[in-house]
Short mmCIF file of C-alpha atoms in Angstrom, two decimals:
data_model
loop_
_atom_site.label_atom_id
_atom_site.label_comp_id
_atom_site.label_asym_id
_atom_site.label_seq_id
_atom_site.Cartn_x
_atom_site.Cartn_y
_atom_site.Cartn_z
CA MET A 1 -31.59 -2.02 25.52
CA PRO A 2 -28.83 -3.75 27.58
CA ASN A 3 -25.35 -2.51 26.86
CA ASN A 4 -24.18 -5.88 25.54
CA MET A 5 -27.25 -6.88 23.53
CA PHE A 6 -28.40 -6.05 20.02
CA SER A 7 -31.98 -4.85 19.55
CA ASN A 8 -33.04 -7.47 17.02
CA THR A 9 -34.47 -10.96 17.05
CA ILE A 10 -31.84 -13.11 15.37
CA ASN A 11 -33.16 -15.55 12.75
CA MET A 12 -30.50 -18.00 11.59
CA SER A 13 -32.81 -19.86 9.18
CA ALA A 14 -31.10 -18.39 6.08
CA TRP A 15 -27.79 -20.02 7.03
CA GLN A 16 -28.17 -23.39 5.37
CA GLY A 17 -26.70 -25.10 2.31
CA ARG A 18 -24.45 -27.81 1.00
CA THR A 19 -22.08 -29.70 3.29
CA ASP A 20 -18.93 -31.63 2.38
CA PRO A 21 -18.09 -33.61 5.54
CA GLU A 22 -15.55 -35.74 3.70
CA ASP A 23 -13.32 -32.62 3.37
CA GLY A 24 -13.37 -31.78 7.08
CA GLU A 25 -12.57 -28.23 8.16
CA LEU A 26 -11.29 -27.29 4.69
CA GLY A 27 -14.68 -28.07 3.20
CA MET A 28 -16.59 -25.57 5.32
CA ARG A 29 -19.06 -23.05 3.93
CA TRP A 30 -20.44 -19.83 5.44
CA HIS A 31 -23.63 -21.43 6.75
CA GLN A 32 -21.49 -23.80 8.87
CA LYS A 33 -19.38 -21.00 10.39
CA VAL A 34 -21.61 -17.99 10.99
CA LEU A 35 -22.78 -17.76 14.63
CA PRO A 36 -25.58 -15.69 16.20
CA ALA A 37 -24.38 -12.50 17.83
CA ASP A 38 -25.25 -13.70 21.32
CA GLN A 39 -22.54 -16.37 20.92
CA ALA A 40 -19.81 -13.84 20.06
CA ASN A 41 -16.91 -14.46 22.45
CA GLU A 42 -14.07 -12.96 20.42
CA GLU A 43 -13.53 -10.11 17.99
CA GLY A 44 -14.71 -10.73 14.45
CA ILE A 45 -17.09 -9.44 11.79
CA MET A 46 -20.67 -8.54 12.77
CA LEU A 47 -23.39 -8.76 10.14
CA LEU A 48 -26.46 -6.56 10.40
CA GLY A 49 -29.45 -6.24 8.11
CA PHE A 50 -31.49 -3.11 7.40
CA ALA A 51 -34.86 -4.29 6.07
CA CYS A 52 -36.19 -0.98 4.83
CA ASP A 53 -37.23 0.77 1.65
CA ALA A 54 -39.15 3.63 3.24
CA GLY A 55 -36.45 6.04 2.07
CA VAL A 56 -36.72 4.72 -1.50
CA ALA A 57 -40.50 5.27 -1.35
CA ARG A 58 -40.00 8.84 -0.12
CA ASN A 59 -37.54 9.37 -2.99
CA LYS A 60 -40.20 8.17 -5.45
CA GLY A 61 -38.19 5.06 -6.38
CA ARG A 62 -39.36 1.50 -6.90
CA THR A 63 -39.65 -0.35 -3.63
CA GLY A 64 -38.63 -3.92 -2.78
CA ALA A 65 -35.25 -3.43 -1.05
CA TYR A 66 -36.90 -4.39 2.25
CA GLY A 67 -36.34 -8.06 1.34
CA ALA A 68 -32.64 -7.65 0.55
CA PRO A 69 -30.91 -8.72 3.81
CA ILE A 70 -32.42 -12.22 3.96
CA ALA A 71 -31.89 -12.73 0.22
CA ILE A 72 -28.20 -11.81 0.43
CA ARG A 73 -27.71 -14.15 3.42
CA ARG A 74 -29.27 -17.09 1.54
CA VAL A 75 -26.76 -16.76 -1.31
CA LEU A 76 -23.81 -15.98 0.95
CA ALA A 77 -24.62 -19.07 3.05
CA ASN A 78 -23.38 -21.50 0.43
CA LEU A 79 -20.09 -19.73 -0.41
CA ALA A 80 -16.87 -21.43 0.56
CA TRP A 81 -15.25 -20.39 3.83
CA HIS A 82 -11.78 -18.90 3.31
CA HIS A 83 -11.67 -16.54 6.28
CA GLN A 84 -9.62 -16.16 9.46
CA GLU A 85 -11.92 -14.11 11.70
CA PRO A 86 -15.23 -15.39 13.09
CA VAL A 87 -18.43 -13.98 11.63
CA TYR A 88 -21.57 -13.28 13.65
CA ASP A 89 -25.12 -12.38 12.65
CA ALA A 90 -26.98 -9.78 14.77
CA GLY A 91 -30.22 -9.94 12.77
CA ASP A 92 -32.24 -7.26 10.99
CA ILE A 93 -33.50 -3.81 11.92
CA SER A 94 -36.91 -3.78 10.19
CA CYS A 95 -38.87 -0.67 9.25
CA ASP A 96 -42.43 -1.98 9.26
CA ASP A 97 -44.31 1.18 10.20
CA GLY A 98 -42.78 3.85 7.90
CA ASN A 99 -40.86 5.38 10.82
CA LEU A 100 -37.60 5.66 8.92
CA GLU A 101 -35.93 7.91 11.47
CA LEU A 102 -36.46 5.39 14.26
CA ALA A 103 -35.13 2.56 12.10
CA GLN A 104 -32.04 4.59 11.24
CA HIS A 105 -31.52 5.38 14.92
CA ARG A 106 -31.77 1.68 15.83
CA LEU A 107 -29.29 0.79 13.11
CA GLY A 108 -26.92 3.43 14.49
CA GLU A 109 -27.24 1.97 17.98
CA ASP A 110 -26.36 -1.52 16.77
CA VAL A 111 -23.45 -0.35 14.61
CA CYS A 112 -22.08 1.61 17.60
CA LEU A 113 -22.50 -1.45 19.89
CA ALA A 114 -20.68 -3.72 17.45
CA LEU A 115 -17.78 -1.26 17.12
CA ARG A 116 -17.55 -0.91 20.90
CA GLN A 117 -17.26 -4.69 21.04
CA LYS A 118 -14.31 -4.36 18.63
CA HIS A 119 -16.01 -6.01 15.69
CA LYS A 120 -15.80 -4.86 12.10
CA VAL A 121 -19.29 -4.36 10.70
CA ILE A 122 -20.99 -5.29 7.40
CA VAL A 123 -24.58 -4.13 6.87
CA PHE A 124 -27.00 -5.50 4.27
CA GLY A 125 -29.59 -3.05 2.97
CA GLY A 126 -32.10 -1.92 2.26
CA GLY A 127 -32.32 1.49 0.57
CA HIS A 128 -29.39 3.87 0.70
CA GLU A 129 -31.12 5.74 3.52
CA MET A 130 -29.22 3.14 5.55
CA ALA A 131 -26.06 5.22 5.17
CA TRP A 132 -27.39 7.86 7.56
CA GLY A 133 -28.16 5.13 10.10
CA THR A 134 -24.76 3.50 9.64
CA PHE A 135 -22.95 6.81 10.05
CA GLN A 136 -24.91 7.63 13.20
CA GLY A 137 -23.36 4.49 14.68
CA ILE A 138 -19.86 5.38 13.51
CA GLY A 139 -20.27 8.95 14.81
CA ALA A 140 -21.57 7.81 18.22
CA TYR A 141 -18.75 5.29 18.58
CA LEU A 142 -16.06 7.89 17.76
CA GLN A 143 -17.69 10.48 20.01
CA GLN A 144 -17.61 8.03 22.90
CA LYS A 145 -14.01 7.11 22.09
CA GLN A 146 -13.06 10.79 21.92
CA GLU A 147 -14.80 11.57 25.23
CA ALA A 148 -13.13 8.61 26.96
CA THR A 149 -9.68 9.69 25.73
CA ASN A 150 -10.26 13.30 26.80
CA SER A 151 -11.43 12.26 30.23
CA ILE A 152 -8.24 10.28 30.74
CA GLN A 153 -5.99 13.05 29.45
CA ALA A 154 -7.70 15.92 31.24
CA PRO A 155 -10.21 14.86 33.89
CA LEU A 156 -12.69 17.54 34.90
CA ASP A 157 -12.73 18.78 38.47
CA MET A 158 -15.82 18.83 40.67
CA ASN A 159 -16.99 22.14 39.17
CA ASN A 160 -16.41 21.14 35.53
CA GLU A 161 -13.72 23.80 35.32
CA ASN A 162 -10.36 22.82 33.93
CA PRO A 163 -8.36 25.33 31.85
CA ASN A 164 -6.34 22.55 30.25
CA VAL A 165 -9.25 20.65 28.71
CA GLU A 166 -9.17 22.41 25.34
CA SER A 167 -5.45 22.04 24.84
CA SER A 168 -5.54 18.32 25.73
CA GLU A 169 -8.49 17.29 23.56
CA ILE A 170 -7.68 14.94 20.70
CA PRO A 171 -8.32 16.21 17.18
CA ALA A 172 -11.67 15.63 15.46
CA PRO A 173 -11.76 12.20 13.77
CA ARG A 174 -11.18 12.20 10.03
CA ILE A 175 -13.72 9.70 8.66
CA GLY A 176 -13.36 8.89 4.98
CA ILE A 177 -16.71 8.01 3.41
CA ILE A 178 -16.21 6.16 0.13
CA ASN A 179 -19.39 5.59 -1.86
CA PHE A 180 -19.51 3.57 -5.09
CA ASP A 181 -22.76 4.87 -6.51
CA ALA A 182 -24.48 6.23 -9.61
CA HIS A 183 -25.89 9.03 -7.45
CA PHE A 184 -24.43 11.60 -5.04
CA ASP A 185 -27.35 11.14 -2.59
CA LEU A 186 -26.58 14.69 -1.39
CA ARG A 187 -30.05 16.09 -1.95
CA ASN A 188 -31.46 18.65 0.46
CA PRO A 189 -34.55 17.48 2.35
CA PRO A 190 -37.84 18.98 1.16
CA SER A 191 -38.85 22.36 2.52
CA GLY A 192 -41.84 22.99 4.73
CA PRO A 193 -43.31 20.49 7.20
CA GLN A 194 -41.14 17.67 5.80
CA ALA A 195 -37.85 19.57 6.27
CA SER A 196 -36.50 16.99 8.69
CA ALA A 197 -37.58 13.97 6.64
CA GLY A 198 -34.73 12.27 4.85
CA SER A 199 -34.89 9.71 2.06
CA SER A 200 -32.60 7.45 0.06
CA GLY A 201 -31.46 10.58 -1.77
CA THR A 202 -30.37 12.60 1.29
CA PRO A 203 -28.06 10.49 3.51
CA PHE A 204 -24.81 12.21 2.68
CA HIS A 205 -26.41 15.64 3.07
CA GLN A 206 -27.45 14.50 6.55
CA ILE A 207 -23.95 13.21 7.26
CA ALA A 208 -22.43 16.50 6.07
CA ARG A 209 -24.77 18.40 8.37
CA PHE A 210 -23.82 16.15 11.31
CA CYS A 211 -20.11 16.77 10.64
CA GLU A 212 -20.73 20.51 10.43
CA LEU A 213 -22.48 20.54 13.81
CA GLN A 214 -19.74 18.44 15.40
CA HIS A 215 -16.97 20.54 13.80
CA TRP A 216 -15.69 17.42 12.11
CA PRO A 217 -14.30 17.41 8.57
CA PHE A 218 -16.62 16.00 5.92
CA ASN A 219 -14.50 13.69 3.76
CA TYR A 220 -16.65 12.20 1.03
CA ALA A 221 -15.68 10.35 -2.16
CA CYS A 222 -18.37 9.31 -4.63
CA LEU A 223 -17.21 7.11 -7.51
CA GLY A 224 -19.28 5.87 -10.48
CA LEU A 225 -21.71 8.74 -10.96
CA ASN A 226 -24.18 8.76 -13.82
CA ARG A 227 -24.08 12.43 -14.82
CA GLY A 228 -27.47 12.14 -16.44
CA SER A 229 -28.98 11.15 -13.07
CA ASN A 230 -27.43 13.98 -11.04
CA THR A 231 -28.44 17.60 -11.52
CA GLN A 232 -26.06 20.50 -11.95
CA ALA A 233 -27.08 21.65 -8.48
CA LEU A 234 -25.74 18.42 -6.99
CA TYR A 235 -22.39 18.80 -8.80
CA GLU A 236 -22.14 22.38 -7.55
CA LYS A 237 -22.94 21.28 -4.02
CA ALA A 238 -20.30 18.50 -4.24
CA ASP A 239 -17.71 21.05 -5.39
CA ARG A 240 -18.65 23.35 -2.52
CA LEU A 241 -18.28 20.50 -0.01
CA GLY A 242 -14.92 19.40 -1.45
CA VAL A 243 -16.19 15.99 -2.55
CA LEU A 244 -13.86 13.70 -4.54
CA TYR A 245 -15.98 12.33 -7.37
CA ARG A 246 -15.68 10.52 -10.66
CA ASP A 247 -18.35 9.84 -13.29
CA ASP A 248 -18.88 6.31 -14.61
CA THR A 249 -17.34 7.42 -17.95
CA GLU A 250 -14.10 8.21 -16.07
CA LEU A 251 -13.81 4.80 -14.42
CA THR A 252 -12.16 2.84 -17.23
CA HIS A 253 -8.96 0.82 -17.58
CA ARG A 254 -7.41 3.77 -19.40
CA THR A 255 -7.94 6.14 -16.46
CA ILE A 256 -7.81 3.75 -13.51
CA GLU A 257 -4.30 4.79 -12.41
CA GLN A 258 -5.31 8.46 -12.01
CA THR A 259 -8.39 7.49 -10.01
CA GLN A 260 -6.35 5.12 -7.83
CA ALA A 261 -3.83 7.88 -7.09
CA ALA A 262 -6.58 10.32 -6.07
CA LEU A 263 -8.25 7.65 -3.91
CA ASN A 264 -4.94 6.70 -2.25
CA THR A 265 -4.37 10.35 -1.30
CA PHE A 266 -7.92 10.53 0.09
CA ILE A 267 -7.38 7.36 2.16
CA ALA A 268 -4.02 8.52 3.50
CA GLU A 269 -5.60 11.72 4.85
CA CYS A 270 -8.24 9.79 6.83
CA ASP A 271 -8.10 8.09 10.25
CA TYR A 272 -11.04 5.79 9.61
CA LEU A 273 -12.95 4.55 6.56
CA TYR A 274 -16.61 3.82 5.87
CA LEU A 275 -17.23 1.96 2.60
CA THR A 276 -20.73 2.01 1.15
CA ILE A 277 -21.65 0.30 -2.12
CA ASP A 278 -24.89 1.13 -3.90
CA LEU A 279 -25.40 -1.79 -6.26
CA ASP A 280 -26.86 0.53 -8.89
CA VAL A 281 -23.25 1.56 -9.66
CA PHE A 282 -22.97 -1.67 -11.70
CA PRO A 283 -24.43 -2.11 -15.21
CA ALA A 284 -28.05 -3.32 -15.31
CA CYS A 285 -26.91 -6.45 -17.14
CA VAL A 286 -24.81 -7.33 -14.07
CA ALA A 287 -27.14 -5.92 -11.37
CA PRO A 288 -30.72 -5.93 -12.64
CA GLY A 289 -32.16 -6.21 -9.11
CA VAL A 290 -31.73 -2.64 -7.90
CA SER A 291 -34.02 0.26 -7.24
CA ALA A 292 -32.59 2.32 -10.16
CA PRO A 293 -30.80 0.16 -12.77
CA ALA A 294 -27.88 1.72 -14.64
CA ALA A 295 -27.70 1.92 -18.43
CA ARG A 296 -23.90 2.10 -18.34
CA GLY A 297 -22.49 1.58 -14.86
CA VAL A 298 -19.00 0.49 -13.84
CA SER A 299 -17.58 -2.98 -14.22
CA LEU A 300 -17.00 -5.27 -11.23
CA GLU A 301 -13.34 -5.54 -12.26
CA ILE A 302 -12.82 -1.77 -11.93
CA ILE A 303 -14.72 -1.59 -8.64
CA GLU A 304 -12.65 -4.43 -7.20
CA GLN A 305 -9.41 -2.69 -8.14
CA LEU A 306 -10.60 0.48 -6.42
CA MET A 307 -11.75 -1.45 -3.36
CA GLU A 308 -8.33 -3.02 -2.81
CA PRO A 309 -6.59 0.03 -1.20
CA ILE A 310 -9.71 0.64 0.93
CA LEU A 311 -9.72 -2.91 2.31
CA THR A 312 -5.98 -2.99 2.96
CA ALA A 313 -5.55 0.52 4.46
CA LYS A 314 -3.97 0.37 7.90
CA THR A 315 -3.65 2.76 10.84
CA GLU A 316 -0.30 3.53 12.43
CA GLN A 317 -1.10 0.79 14.97
CA GLY A 318 -1.55 -1.75 12.15
CA ASP A 319 -5.32 -2.02 12.42
CA SER A 320 -7.67 -1.82 9.46
CA LYS A 321 -8.86 1.72 8.82
CA LEU A 322 -12.16 0.30 7.57
CA LEU A 323 -14.72 0.28 10.40
CA VAL A 324 -17.94 -0.44 8.50
CA ALA A 325 -19.00 -1.52 5.02
CA ASP A 326 -22.55 -1.67 3.77
CA LEU A 327 -24.38 -2.74 0.61
CA ALA A 328 -27.39 -0.72 -0.46
CA GLU A 329 -30.30 -0.77 -2.89
CA TYR A 330 -30.45 -4.49 -3.66
CA ASN A 331 -34.05 -5.13 -4.75
CA PRO A 332 -34.93 -8.85 -4.90
CA ARG A 333 -38.30 -8.03 -6.50
CA PHE A 334 -36.56 -7.14 -9.77
CA ASP A 335 -33.63 -9.60 -9.66
CA ILE A 336 -33.10 -12.22 -12.34
CA ASP A 337 -31.93 -15.69 -11.19
CA ASN A 338 -30.46 -14.19 -8.02
CA GLN A 339 -27.87 -12.45 -10.21
CA THR A 340 -27.66 -9.30 -8.09
CA ALA A 341 -27.80 -11.27 -4.85
CA ARG A 342 -24.80 -13.24 -6.04
CA LEU A 343 -22.97 -9.98 -6.75
CA ALA A 344 -23.78 -8.67 -3.27
CA ALA A 345 -22.64 -11.95 -1.73
CA ARG A 346 -19.38 -11.87 -3.71
CA LEU A 347 -18.68 -8.31 -2.53
CA THR A 348 -19.38 -9.36 1.06
CA TRP A 349 -17.10 -12.34 0.72
CA THR A 350 -14.31 -10.12 -0.63
CA ILE A 351 -14.70 -7.53 2.12
CA ALA A 352 -14.85 -10.13 4.90
CA ARG A 353 -11.71 -11.88 3.64
CA ALA A 354 -9.71 -8.67 3.44
CA ILE A 355 -10.43 -6.73 6.64
CA ARG A 356 -8.52 -7.61 9.81
#
């Protein structure tokens, strides 16, 4: 794959909708502004799709999330344009042959490429197995950035021997993973021949393992858990890994200030942020089109309040800490009147307007 090209065929057919020419530039909608990735000539927001539900199938869930990226685009296309940065579409990574690991690797390559081109990234999924693919891209980008910085600070000699390399290396990146989700998705892969096979239930276990191997801290916050859908073993594992978590019953107006304080501390201790939203965190009456609908869930109002410090967090240089956001587990097969697609589009609209 060329260094400046994404791996996907870009289909812009979803970007169509109403036009209001009498209002000029102020009457623009998303379908009139989004450009294909091969026309990107300045920094902006890069959209990627992950058309895959192989991980949901492996996790014995109900499939259908494969069709999510195109469905989200179709609803987003007609929303009003209120944004400053350009938005580009790099197409979909499609898992058509059950080779989930290859699809995740390709997603990681494209996320890394977009970050290297100095874009912020929003990914439409797809099952939550996408999180392992997204993080591969973040990890590769930060590894390359770390290696480039180290090579400038302490270049190796001809024999790869330089006693000052260790002392000059920059610290391991502190990546804050913030997951709004009814599930930890920290499950261990199955034992035996399938030990290396992940699913929609294992991505944050895989990320934790990656961080362990790289000697990077694993900073994970999971908010909106349905305790009845997560075993005691998962809670014990989360405690062992130092995960910040809150159950759905704890995310109420009465307790929002305590959760915001804990989240603000988490964000302050991180150099970069990765936001991932599993749409099953919302009540089934709000998000019926998901792989595992929630009997209780967390309201959009609460989620939006908790998203605000994530979207506005800045580095010391004044850049957004948020590198990538993705939306997982939308399942058009079970949606009602595009209700869940509209929710996903609204969340995308909010994220895109906030990050700079």
